[in-house]
XYZ file of C-alpha atoms in Angstrom:
576
model
C 204.458 -59.312 104.112
C 202.845 -57.603 101.142
C 200.520 -54.769 102.110
C 197.359 -54.103 100.100
C 197.944 -50.362 100.336
C 200.890 -48.299 101.598
C 200.602 -47.629 105.342
C 197.269 -49.480 105.642
C 197.714 -52.620 107.696
C 194.854 -55.102 107.444
C 194.772 -57.400 110.448
C 193.237 -60.231 108.429
C 196.411 -60.314 106.328
C 198.291 -61.017 109.544
C 196.097 -64.009 110.299
C 193.472 -62.439 112.565
C 190.181 -64.365 112.674
C 187.278 -61.987 111.847
C 184.700 -64.519 113.095
C 185.821 -64.205 116.721
C 186.254 -67.934 117.190
C 190.042 -68.084 117.354
C 192.283 -65.790 119.353
C 193.644 -62.900 117.263
C 195.841 -61.140 119.811
C 199.210 -61.893 118.197
C 198.036 -61.049 114.682
C 196.616 -57.661 115.675
C 199.651 -56.828 117.783
C 201.920 -57.599 114.819
C 199.904 -55.321 112.537
C 200.124 -52.505 115.106
C 203.860 -53.046 115.578
C 204.510 -52.874 111.833
C 202.418 -49.723 111.467
C 204.306 -48.017 114.291
C 207.704 -49.157 112.994
C 207.249 -47.597 109.543
C 208.468 -44.141 110.511
C 208.616 -41.194 108.124
C 211.580 -39.440 109.683
C 209.269 -36.645 110.773
C 208.296 -35.759 114.332
C 205.283 -34.360 116.054
C 205.903 -33.238 119.637
C 209.373 -34.131 120.913
C 209.830 -37.881 121.092
C 206.723 -38.780 119.064
C 207.059 -40.127 115.514
C 204.832 -38.821 112.752
C 203.640 -42.097 111.221
C 202.102 -40.266 108.285
C 198.510 -41.280 108.970
C 199.139 -45.018 109.081
C 196.026 -47.163 109.546
C 195.455 -50.443 111.316
C 192.262 -51.715 109.675
C 190.113 -54.298 111.429
C 188.297 -55.104 108.186
C 184.858 -55.127 109.772
C 185.571 -58.265 111.782
C 184.947 -59.413 115.348
C 188.205 -60.427 117.012
C 188.763 -62.349 120.225
C 191.789 -61.235 122.250
C 193.246 -62.522 125.512
C 195.639 -59.594 126.139
C 195.649 -55.828 125.489
C 196.431 -54.269 122.114
C 199.158 -51.804 123.089
C 200.657 -49.006 121.026
C 204.382 -48.513 121.609
C 205.451 -45.211 123.127
C 206.431 -42.565 120.594
C 203.557 -43.300 118.188
C 201.732 -40.429 116.516
C 199.432 -39.752 113.571
C 198.041 -43.281 113.415
C 194.512 -44.676 113.330
C 192.954 -47.972 114.449
C 189.459 -48.426 113.083
C 186.732 -50.457 111.483
C 185.917 -53.495 113.609
C 185.198 -55.125 116.969
C 187.356 -56.480 119.776
C 186.117 -58.828 122.483
C 187.977 -59.894 125.623
C 188.264 -63.618 126.138
C 187.517 -65.322 129.428
C 191.265 -65.287 130.101
C 191.704 -61.538 129.614
C 193.400 -59.921 132.668
C 190.893 -58.120 134.876
C 193.153 -55.111 135.513
C 193.902 -54.235 131.882
C 192.186 -52.559 128.910
C 191.403 -53.841 125.425
C 193.374 -50.980 123.857
C 196.195 -49.342 125.782
C 198.085 -46.190 124.933
C 200.593 -46.550 127.719
C 204.359 -46.790 127.939
C 204.010 -49.020 130.989
C 203.353 -52.707 130.373
C 201.414 -52.963 133.621
C 198.703 -50.324 133.303
C 195.821 -50.935 135.674
C 192.541 -49.212 136.409
C 192.973 -45.524 137.155
C 189.630 -44.814 138.828
C 189.853 -42.111 141.502
C 193.440 -41.248 140.559
C 194.097 -37.522 140.871
C 196.866 -35.405 139.444
C 199.024 -33.160 141.561
C 198.853 -29.464 140.754
C 196.937 -29.818 137.507
C 199.884 -29.343 135.188
C 200.071 -31.620 132.174
C 202.828 -34.209 132.007
C 206.193 -32.789 130.984
C 206.582 -35.597 128.427
C 204.005 -37.094 126.069
C 204.222 -40.638 124.801
C 201.582 -40.307 122.062
C 200.134 -37.625 119.832
C 197.227 -37.603 117.411
C 196.234 -41.244 117.798
C 192.720 -41.915 116.502
C 190.490 -44.790 117.584
C 187.407 -44.708 115.366
C 184.493 -46.936 114.495
C 185.242 -49.593 117.094
C 183.006 -51.862 119.139
C 184.853 -52.921 122.277
C 183.394 -55.688 124.448
C 185.373 -56.083 127.683
C 183.400 -59.183 128.714
C 183.272 -57.873 132.318
C 186.989 -58.598 132.577
C 188.665 -55.180 132.476
C 188.307 -51.827 130.749
C 187.871 -50.552 127.223
C 190.511 -47.908 126.415
C 193.224 -46.259 128.486
C 195.260 -43.235 127.410
C 198.285 -42.357 129.557
C 200.356 -39.258 128.787
C 198.678 -38.826 125.429
C 198.382 -35.591 123.499
C 195.486 -34.803 121.144
C 194.028 -38.318 121.177
C 190.716 -38.881 119.369
C 188.167 -41.521 120.426
C 185.370 -41.248 117.908
C 182.269 -43.256 116.975
C 182.954 -46.061 119.429
C 180.607 -48.452 121.250
C 182.116 -49.734 124.507
C 180.283 -52.282 126.656
C 180.635 -54.934 129.364
C 183.513 -53.193 131.154
C 184.309 -53.998 134.780
C 186.392 -50.895 135.542
C 186.179 -48.016 133.031
C 185.087 -47.813 129.445
C 187.606 -45.010 128.857
C 190.360 -43.956 131.250
C 192.503 -40.872 130.625
C 195.455 -40.360 132.938
C 197.487 -37.174 132.749
C 198.175 -36.023 129.206
C 196.324 -33.294 127.400
C 193.414 -32.704 125.022
C 191.767 -36.071 124.563
C 188.602 -35.816 122.455
C 185.831 -38.347 123.138
C 182.887 -37.871 120.820
C 179.886 -39.482 119.153
C 180.188 -42.656 121.223
C 177.972 -45.007 123.236
C 179.066 -46.429 126.578
C 177.385 -48.953 128.845
C 178.362 -51.700 131.235
C 175.165 -53.532 130.330
C 173.319 -53.259 127.040
C 169.996 -51.673 127.935
C 167.714 -48.863 126.871
C 166.665 -47.843 130.389
C 164.407 -49.359 133.009
C 166.698 -52.344 133.431
C 165.689 -54.606 136.349
C 169.353 -54.970 137.280
C 170.075 -51.241 137.370
C 170.705 -51.287 141.121
C 173.742 -53.461 140.489
C 175.343 -51.353 137.748
C 178.970 -50.533 138.605
C 182.108 -49.252 136.962
C 182.736 -45.861 135.392
C 181.902 -44.797 131.865
C 184.665 -42.216 131.443
C 187.405 -41.397 133.956
C 189.315 -38.183 133.279
C 192.386 -37.683 135.463
C 193.875 -35.211 132.999
C 193.373 -31.665 131.785
C 191.733 -29.896 128.852
C 189.763 -32.875 127.580
C 186.536 -32.564 125.586
C 183.594 -34.963 125.691
C 180.848 -34.280 123.153
C 177.748 -36.125 121.954
C 178.318 -39.164 124.153
C 175.602 -41.422 125.602
C 176.339 -43.343 128.798
C 173.501 -45.796 129.294
C 174.737 -47.983 132.158
C 177.482 -47.560 134.775
C 177.767 -46.736 138.444
C 179.272 -43.347 137.555
C 178.813 -41.868 134.110
C 181.825 -39.542 134.065
C 184.382 -39.197 136.856
C 186.446 -36.011 136.607
C 189.596 -35.535 138.654
C 191.367 -33.162 136.287
C 190.946 -29.538 135.329
C 189.555 -27.421 132.503
C 187.479 -30.180 130.920
C 184.471 -29.556 128.660
C 181.286 -31.635 128.396
C 178.703 -30.871 125.737
C 175.765 -32.908 124.483
C 176.337 -35.718 126.988
C 173.325 -37.914 127.868
C 173.716 -39.848 131.130
C 171.151 -42.409 132.216
C 173.759 -44.766 133.587
C 172.261 -45.396 137.044
C 169.551 -43.495 138.876
C 170.526 -41.328 141.816
C 167.972 -43.224 143.873
C 170.007 -46.381 143.297
C 173.280 -44.687 144.238
C 174.389 -43.637 140.760
C 175.938 -40.369 139.620
C 175.892 -38.929 136.126
C 178.904 -36.618 136.350
C 181.120 -36.599 139.439
C 183.689 -33.805 139.814
C 186.104 -35.391 142.228
C 189.024 -33.012 142.549
C 188.297 -30.479 145.313
C 188.913 -26.952 144.058
C 190.181 -25.558 140.767
C 188.031 -27.822 138.649
C 187.390 -25.232 135.908
C 184.818 -27.578 134.417
C 182.233 -26.537 131.824
C 179.071 -28.624 131.406
C 176.676 -27.321 128.760
C 173.730 -28.675 126.780
C 173.802 -32.011 128.575
C 170.966 -34.355 129.570
C 171.077 -35.832 133.076
C 168.414 -38.527 133.021
C 167.459 -39.675 136.542
C 171.085 -39.197 137.565
C 172.692 -35.951 138.627
C 175.905 -33.993 139.013
C 178.063 -33.946 142.153
C 180.812 -31.339 142.513
C 183.278 -31.355 145.391
C 184.515 -27.895 146.457
C 183.781 -26.457 143.001
C 185.922 -23.631 141.689
C 185.134 -22.014 138.339
C 182.388 -24.454 137.477
C 179.827 -23.752 134.749
C 176.634 -25.800 134.367
C 174.271 -24.281 131.838
C 171.583 -24.966 129.249
C 171.175 -28.560 130.439
C 168.133 -30.721 131.220
C 167.707 -32.712 134.420
C 164.945 -35.339 134.440
C 163.498 -37.559 137.154
C 164.567 -35.549 140.223
C 168.136 -35.380 138.917
C 169.867 -32.365 140.408
C 173.182 -30.684 141.160
C 174.835 -31.362 144.519
C 177.631 -29.115 145.757
C 179.615 -31.245 148.192
C 181.818 -29.602 150.794
C 185.257 -31.067 151.403
C 187.017 -27.944 152.677
C 183.986 -25.641 152.555
C 185.000 -23.925 149.301
C 182.722 -22.783 146.466
C 184.076 -20.071 144.179
C 183.243 -18.863 140.705
C 180.285 -21.218 140.266
C 177.657 -20.566 137.583
C 174.573 -22.821 137.482
C 172.259 -20.995 135.123
C 169.619 -21.451 132.419
C 168.893 -25.122 133.134
C 165.604 -27.069 133.140
C 164.642 -29.501 135.900
C 161.725 -31.937 136.014
C 160.828 -34.169 138.940
C 158.105 -36.103 140.666
C 156.900 -33.573 143.259
C 159.075 -35.172 145.939
C 160.453 -31.905 147.272
C 163.907 -32.395 145.755
C 165.964 -29.195 145.427
C 167.306 -28.468 141.963
C 170.614 -27.494 143.592
C 171.495 -28.911 147.002
C 174.324 -28.470 149.474
C 176.066 -31.374 151.152
C 178.055 -30.135 154.121
C 178.874 -26.644 155.304
C 180.425 -24.058 152.981
C 182.464 -21.359 154.700
C 184.510 -19.922 151.824
C 181.973 -18.783 149.234
C 182.687 -16.284 146.479
C 180.902 -15.436 143.221
C 178.410 -18.290 143.261
C 175.525 -17.596 140.911
C 172.606 -20.039 140.781
C 169.915 -18.296 138.797
C 167.494 -18.355 135.853
C 166.711 -22.061 136.245
C 163.215 -23.465 135.721
C 161.659 -26.479 137.401
C 158.549 -28.632 137.323
C 157.900 -30.909 140.287
C 161.095 -29.816 142.077
C 162.060 -27.034 144.488
C 163.836 -24.091 142.919
C 166.741 -22.785 144.948
C 169.215 -20.147 143.923
C 171.392 -17.279 145.033
C 168.949 -14.573 143.964
C 165.272 -14.131 144.745
C 162.527 -11.552 144.781
C 159.237 -11.264 146.613
C 156.447 -8.800 147.385
C 154.565 -8.424 150.674
C 151.324 -6.455 151.046
C 150.126 -5.240 154.396
C 148.991 -2.425 156.653
C 151.407 -1.436 159.397
C 154.949 -0.331 160.097
C 156.821 -3.597 159.593
C 157.210 -5.953 156.628
C 159.224 -9.157 156.864
C 160.177 -11.379 153.933
C 161.786 -14.768 154.638
C 163.758 -16.069 151.645
C 164.963 -19.240 153.409
C 162.781 -21.610 151.328
C 164.323 -20.440 148.047
C 167.892 -19.293 148.756
C 170.725 -21.778 148.414
C 173.044 -20.795 151.254
C 171.805 -20.302 154.819
C 172.105 -16.811 156.329
C 174.165 -15.347 153.506
C 172.292 -12.442 151.926
C 174.881 -10.085 150.520
C 172.770 -7.476 148.750
C 169.246 -6.152 149.282
C 167.183 -3.832 147.126
C 163.640 -2.890 147.990
C 160.868 -0.457 147.158
C 157.809 0.499 149.211
C 154.653 1.181 147.233
C 152.253 3.024 149.540
C 148.530 3.004 148.895
C 147.765 5.756 151.404
C 150.489 8.263 152.192
C 154.166 9.127 151.979
C 156.349 7.855 154.779
C 159.928 7.403 155.770
C 161.115 3.806 155.601
C 164.315 1.823 155.856
C 165.828 -1.625 155.713
C 166.196 -2.589 159.374
C 167.626 -6.089 159.604
C 168.947 -8.891 157.440
C 169.262 -12.128 159.384
C 168.813 -15.806 158.630
C 167.885 -15.014 155.001
C 165.000 -12.877 156.268
C 164.663 -9.176 155.476
C 162.770 -6.650 157.621
C 161.567 -3.276 156.320
C 160.105 -0.676 158.695
C 158.342 2.658 158.242
C 158.006 5.518 160.735
C 154.194 5.522 160.480
C 151.629 2.855 159.721
C 150.756 2.684 156.024
C 148.978 0.313 153.705
C 151.223 -0.755 150.904
C 153.380 -3.321 149.193
C 157.078 -3.898 149.727
C 158.996 -5.335 146.772
C 162.279 -6.956 147.833
C 165.110 -8.404 145.776
C 168.064 -10.172 147.399
C 171.283 -11.699 146.152
C 173.774 -14.027 147.818
C 176.632 -13.379 145.402
C 179.218 -12.210 146.086
C 179.370 -13.362 149.682
C 181.914 -13.509 152.500
C 185.511 -12.890 151.605
C 184.881 -10.870 148.449
C 187.064 -7.794 148.257
C 186.447 -5.079 145.720
C 189.043 -2.331 145.691
C 188.918 0.829 143.647
C 192.042 2.953 143.948
C 191.648 6.626 143.127
C 194.652 8.586 144.293
C 195.075 7.423 147.874
C 191.579 5.979 148.206
C 190.820 2.301 148.664
C 187.332 0.789 148.636
C 186.685 -2.561 150.290
C 183.705 -4.887 150.488
C 182.434 -5.751 153.970
C 182.511 -9.176 155.578
C 186.099 -9.553 154.389
C 188.864 -10.995 156.500
C 191.390 -8.406 155.453
C 191.051 -6.066 158.442
C 194.526 -7.202 159.457
C 196.086 -5.473 156.453
C 197.372 -1.922 156.492
C 194.997 -0.500 153.913
C 191.498 -1.426 154.813
C 188.361 -0.261 156.568
C 186.350 -3.445 157.078
C 182.768 -3.163 158.320
C 181.715 -5.987 160.604
C 177.970 -5.438 160.957
C 175.079 -6.484 158.698
C 176.276 -4.460 155.748
C 176.012 -4.308 152.009
C 178.539 -6.718 150.514
C 178.062 -6.136 146.803
C 178.783 -2.635 145.604
C 181.078 -0.551 143.556
C 182.347 2.939 144.292
C 181.580 5.708 141.836
C 182.825 9.299 141.941
C 184.890 8.404 144.964
C 187.218 11.293 144.354
C 184.485 13.741 145.330
C 184.557 12.285 148.850
C 188.276 12.805 149.506
C 188.694 15.748 151.915
C 190.681 18.465 150.236
C 192.357 19.352 153.557
C 194.335 16.090 153.696
C 197.881 16.237 152.309
C 198.326 14.227 149.146
C 200.899 12.031 150.848
C 198.498 10.904 153.553
C 196.506 7.708 153.171
C 192.746 7.821 152.981
C 190.447 4.832 153.272
C 186.806 4.472 152.259
C 184.246 1.833 153.163
C 181.198 0.699 151.226
C 177.979 2.240 152.516
C 175.629 0.604 154.970
C 172.742 -1.648 154.102
C 171.198 -1.113 157.529
C 169.741 2.324 158.183
C 171.239 4.604 160.741
C 169.028 5.259 163.776
C 166.074 7.531 163.182
C 167.270 10.434 165.300
C 168.747 13.849 164.800
C 172.269 12.882 165.741
C 174.434 9.879 166.429
C 177.277 9.236 168.814
C 180.606 7.665 168.020
C 182.187 5.388 170.578
C 185.870 4.836 169.869
C 187.923 2.025 171.381
C 191.301 0.547 170.628
C 191.273 -2.422 168.293
C 194.160 -4.012 170.158
C 192.337 -3.668 173.491
C 188.559 -3.032 173.215
C 188.430 -2.221 176.937
C 190.343 1.023 176.368
C 187.815 3.777 175.684
C 189.353 6.532 173.586
C 186.165 8.569 173.187
C 187.054 11.284 175.742
C 190.280 12.008 173.873
C 188.421 12.897 170.683
C 187.724 16.459 169.838
C 184.005 15.635 169.572
C 181.726 12.712 170.253
C 178.440 13.969 168.794
C 177.892 14.145 165.061
C 174.920 15.789 163.409
C 173.748 14.529 160.041
C 170.388 14.085 158.291
C 168.587 10.857 159.156
C 167.292 8.335 158.237
C 169.569 8.614 155.205
C 171.176 5.307 154.209
C 174.419 6.841 152.999
C 175.843 9.421 155.392
C 179.476 10.548 155.259
C 180.999 10.633 158.753
C 184.408 12.088 159.562
C 186.167 11.820 162.909
C 189.632 13.161 163.557
C 192.002 12.936 166.488
C 195.656 13.487 167.213
C 196.020 10.263 169.166
C 199.037 8.055 168.696
C 198.345 6.068 165.501
C 196.693 2.750 166.269
C 193.778 0.694 164.964
C 190.346 1.835 166.121
C 186.995 0.210 166.652
C 184.149 2.573 165.853
C 180.543 1.979 166.841
C 177.748 4.346 165.845
C 174.456 4.173 167.627
C 171.391 6.242 168.432
C 169.723 6.592 171.823
C 166.292 5.677 170.459
C 167.247 2.567 168.528
C 168.915 -0.771 169.141
C 170.292 -1.062 165.633
C 173.939 -0.268 165.175
C 176.763 -0.646 162.731
C 180.424 -1.336 163.358
C 183.692 -0.602 161.613
C 187.331 -1.596 161.878
C 189.840 1.046 160.897
C 193.602 1.200 160.523
C 195.168 4.572 160.984
C 196.772 7.146 158.768
C 200.051 8.777 159.686
C 199.210 10.893 162.716
C 195.473 11.288 162.176
C 192.410 9.099 161.913
C 189.957 9.329 159.065
C 186.855 7.198 159.646
C 184.500 7.526 156.736
C 181.508 5.915 155.111
C 181.204 6.903 151.474
C 177.929 8.124 150.077
C 178.529 7.696 146.353
C 177.818 3.991 146.011
C 175.917 2.051 143.365
C 174.706 -1.529 143.475
C 176.569 -3.992 141.274
C 174.530 -5.601 138.511
């Protein structure tokens, strides 16, 4: 058949009906087949033909189809554009209007996850562009599916009336979805049938995809993500309100999501992230009590940044960031610098000031901190209106901080706390034979650690550590250093050291030490302590306590070769 232009295939020249009255499936399929058969002899990625920019032009028509328009595997550098497709009443309910799939029996891929996150070892398509299309699925199936595609572009599309997904991406790599409008029902918000919205706007079960400038105006779930390293920018979701059971963006794959959500608009529908790892949510706007929910599957939250967002609600007491379930493995979670109107601000950092007259100041940060009982770092200052006094941080428990002074004074205590990093964070600085370790870690079983187990500072870095290494130790002997205490040592002139075996705490080794009483200035927060003994090398449990105080601090220590060195390091600075 004569073509009007080289490599431009007009579907009307193949007999397609642009009025939408007659079925045009065969005509459009023939145009696509011819476009994909006209190879150039050039290749893109292995196995994919470079079709030279061939175009299948829909000529601005509306076409009725009763079966999917499928591109054959091995197609690349081709574009379908410029018209509308509508599913007939006979269209199969488990298929998509346009399918980039080597399988003839592609079905809905909602909730499909990929194994270890690696892209498919083989790609069936590369650089296929779908542009300027209106796709009406007639509540029969989905809009577009891309399976094992590489660098696919879905641009300037309007996809409606889908029963499953508007766009489904399975495996593959680098699909761009941009400047498009997606909705199961055509509405501009406030739809009386919103409670019944279903389906998914975009389902991404692949890696490294980018969604930009997309509006999802009706669906049960706006975007379902079960792949890794995806980017969302400029997305506006008002698909279904959270109050009706909807979700704007749902990060389904537990762990290793590596998702970045920036400059998005969550309109009465929020974000849910299961076991998030390396998740960034920033510079976005949440309206109508929409919020971020971190959902525990295995209790993991690591490398999470939720910062610089705006929230607006209806004074219903909704938290801007909420936890669903218990998180036990938390590391580098930073929820900070968010603003809210009519919602409760929660984060991982907070500050407060308490004014009073006495010897004890208590600040409870529970109403504003995200995680329960997980303060990792405390900084405070006492501003006295009357006299100088000695003061110290006494306890940190249940997200409450207690400051005490040795005499009653009138003044103000300014306290700043941070929950990141939290349990399990290990910071090591090796200088010669020195190793620094954060407290609360589970690495006391290793052979190179001194792991405090009390209420200790968990965010610090060691500076000038070399100045603390005793010169008397041979260079070949190991030396271990622990981060300094957050709790003060007892306010007394000396402290005792009770030494027991780590393997059997009932065995008291104190009498075998050369000394049990240590003199050092108190109430200093950072006091170097050194104990030495010629006992047979074995792990020790060290407890320091004062006769006039109930506060104490504990350490676990693994031995050096022939001698014990049990040390708290004084040269410590807070991490910023």
